Amino acid sequence: MALILDGKALSKKIREEIRKEVESFTSKGFRPPSLAVILVGNDPASEIYVNNKRKACEKVGIKSIFYKLPEDVPEEKLLGLIYELNLNEEVDGILVQLPLPKHIDQTKVILSISPGKDVDGFHPENMGKLIAQIDDGFIPCTPLGIDILLRHYGIEVEGKDITIVGAGFIVGRPLSLLMLWRNATVSVCHIYTKDIKKFTKEADILISATGVPHIIKEDMVKEGAVIIDVGISRLKDKIVGDVDFERVKERVSAITPVPGGVGPMTVTALLLNTLKAYKRKFSHLTSTTNP
Ligand code: GUN
């Protein structure tokens, strides 16, 4: 029987630590950390994700400042808002929920966010730090959440064969760099991969981030492997992942559930990144060793 990697329980524990750390600042009279969250349009999934992020912020004492812009907002208006938030000393982190409507150039938007406030870690300066293995950048939230989950359960990454299915900009690509940083041997599969099963069957750790429900079947995994499921899809009114959980769990040593696995860890990583952005400004003022 596989070990269930409980992202919900771990998130609860980490978020309580974050709450205490935030309180240690605010109790000394510092303003709370703050995250500006921008949602453009009415995509129902994005609305749910943004709501979850905002609620999680409030629960740990991070102030979330919400901007909801109409679907047809001109690109210059969004860029203008980000420009103001970059300058605002009271704002520690800026998050623009993706995807954006087609008339807005996503790259332009990501480039416009100040790297020091880019708690999503999508700016090339932060992606570059991930490649260069420089610790003071922001690592994108889903890869960071997965890394924390693996460490918590003592799942060794170094020297392991890791297959990532999905090479997207938000998860697959940065995750491959992070796992390489942790000294794994990484294979990345995408829609042009000739034979995905060849790679999934060999993996000690298989991470799927495609958004295609149940694309990973039991005959695609190695016996005893660790399975990380990043997918969140709706199938016949049920939330399911990329992995055919009920069948796959019989063959593997550990697996994340959907919901309750990677999803909560992504939000927890966002809180950690926001706290990191905040502490850069305030830590030297509270440090006892460096008065
Ligand atoms: N859309 C899906 N995942 C994410 C994420 O991690 N950050 C942002 N900004 N948008 C997303």
Short mmCIF file of N, CA, C and O and ligand atoms in Angstrom, two decimals, residues 49 53 95-99 120 122 141-142 170 266, ligand 1:
data_model
loop_
_atom_site.label_atom_id
_atom_site.label_comp_id
_atom_site.label_asym_id
_atom_site.label_seq_id
_atom_site.Cartn_x
_atom_site.Cartn_y
_atom_site.Cartn_z
N TYR A 49 -8.58 29.70 -7.91
CA TYR A 49 -7.17 29.70 -7.47
C TYR A 49 -6.84 30.99 -6.72
O TYR A 49 -6.20 30.98 -5.67
N LYS A 53 -5.66 31.58 -2.81
CA LYS A 53 -4.40 32.27 -2.46
C LYS A 53 -4.68 33.41 -1.49
O LYS A 53 -3.96 33.59 -0.50
N LEU A 95 1.52 39.30 -7.83
CA LEU A 95 1.16 38.08 -8.56
C LEU A 95 0.11 38.41 -9.61
O LEU A 95 -0.94 38.98 -9.27
N VAL A 96 0.41 38.11 -10.85
CA VAL A 96 -0.58 38.26 -11.92
C VAL A 96 -1.02 36.85 -12.29
O VAL A 96 -0.21 36.04 -12.77
N GLN A 97 -2.28 36.54 -12.05
CA GLN A 97 -2.75 35.18 -12.32
C GLN A 97 -2.72 34.89 -13.82
O GLN A 97 -3.17 35.70 -14.63
N LEU A 98 -2.19 33.75 -14.19
CA LEU A 98 -2.12 33.33 -15.59
C LEU A 98 -3.14 32.22 -15.82
O LEU A 98 -3.47 31.52 -14.87
N PRO A 99 -3.66 32.00 -16.99
CA PRO A 99 -3.33 32.72 -18.23
C PRO A 99 -4.01 34.08 -18.32
O PRO A 99 -5.02 34.31 -17.64
N ASP A 120 6.09 34.82 -7.90
CA ASP A 120 5.82 33.66 -8.75
C ASP A 120 7.11 33.08 -9.33
O ASP A 120 7.11 31.97 -9.84
N PHE A 122 8.63 33.97 -12.08
CA PHE A 122 8.57 33.81 -13.54
C PHE A 122 9.48 34.77 -14.30
O PHE A 122 9.73 34.59 -15.49
N CYS A 141 6.24 28.62 -7.59
CA CYS A 141 5.57 28.06 -6.41
C CYS A 141 5.33 26.55 -6.48
O CYS A 141 5.53 25.85 -5.48
N THR A 142 4.88 26.03 -7.63
CA THR A 142 4.61 24.59 -7.68
C THR A 142 5.90 23.77 -7.55
O THR A 142 5.96 22.85 -6.71
N ILE A 170 5.17 27.17 -16.26
CA ILE A 170 4.82 27.38 -14.85
C ILE A 170 5.33 26.24 -13.97
O ILE A 170 5.76 26.45 -12.85
N THR A 266 1.50 24.38 -3.38
CA THR A 266 1.76 25.52 -4.27
C THR A 266 1.41 26.83 -3.55
O THR A 266 2.17 27.80 -3.58
N1 GUN B 1 -1.78 29.88 -13.19
C1 GUN B 1 -1.61 28.57 -12.90
N2 GUN B 1 -0.64 28.42 -11.97
C2 GUN B 1 -0.19 29.66 -11.67
C3 GUN B 1 0.81 30.15 -10.78
O1 GUN B 1 1.51 29.41 -10.07
N3 GUN B 1 0.97 31.50 -10.77
C4 GUN B 1 0.24 32.33 -11.56
N4 GUN B 1 0.48 33.63 -11.49
N5 GUN B 1 -0.69 31.90 -12.39
C5 GUN B 1 -0.90 30.57 -12.45
#
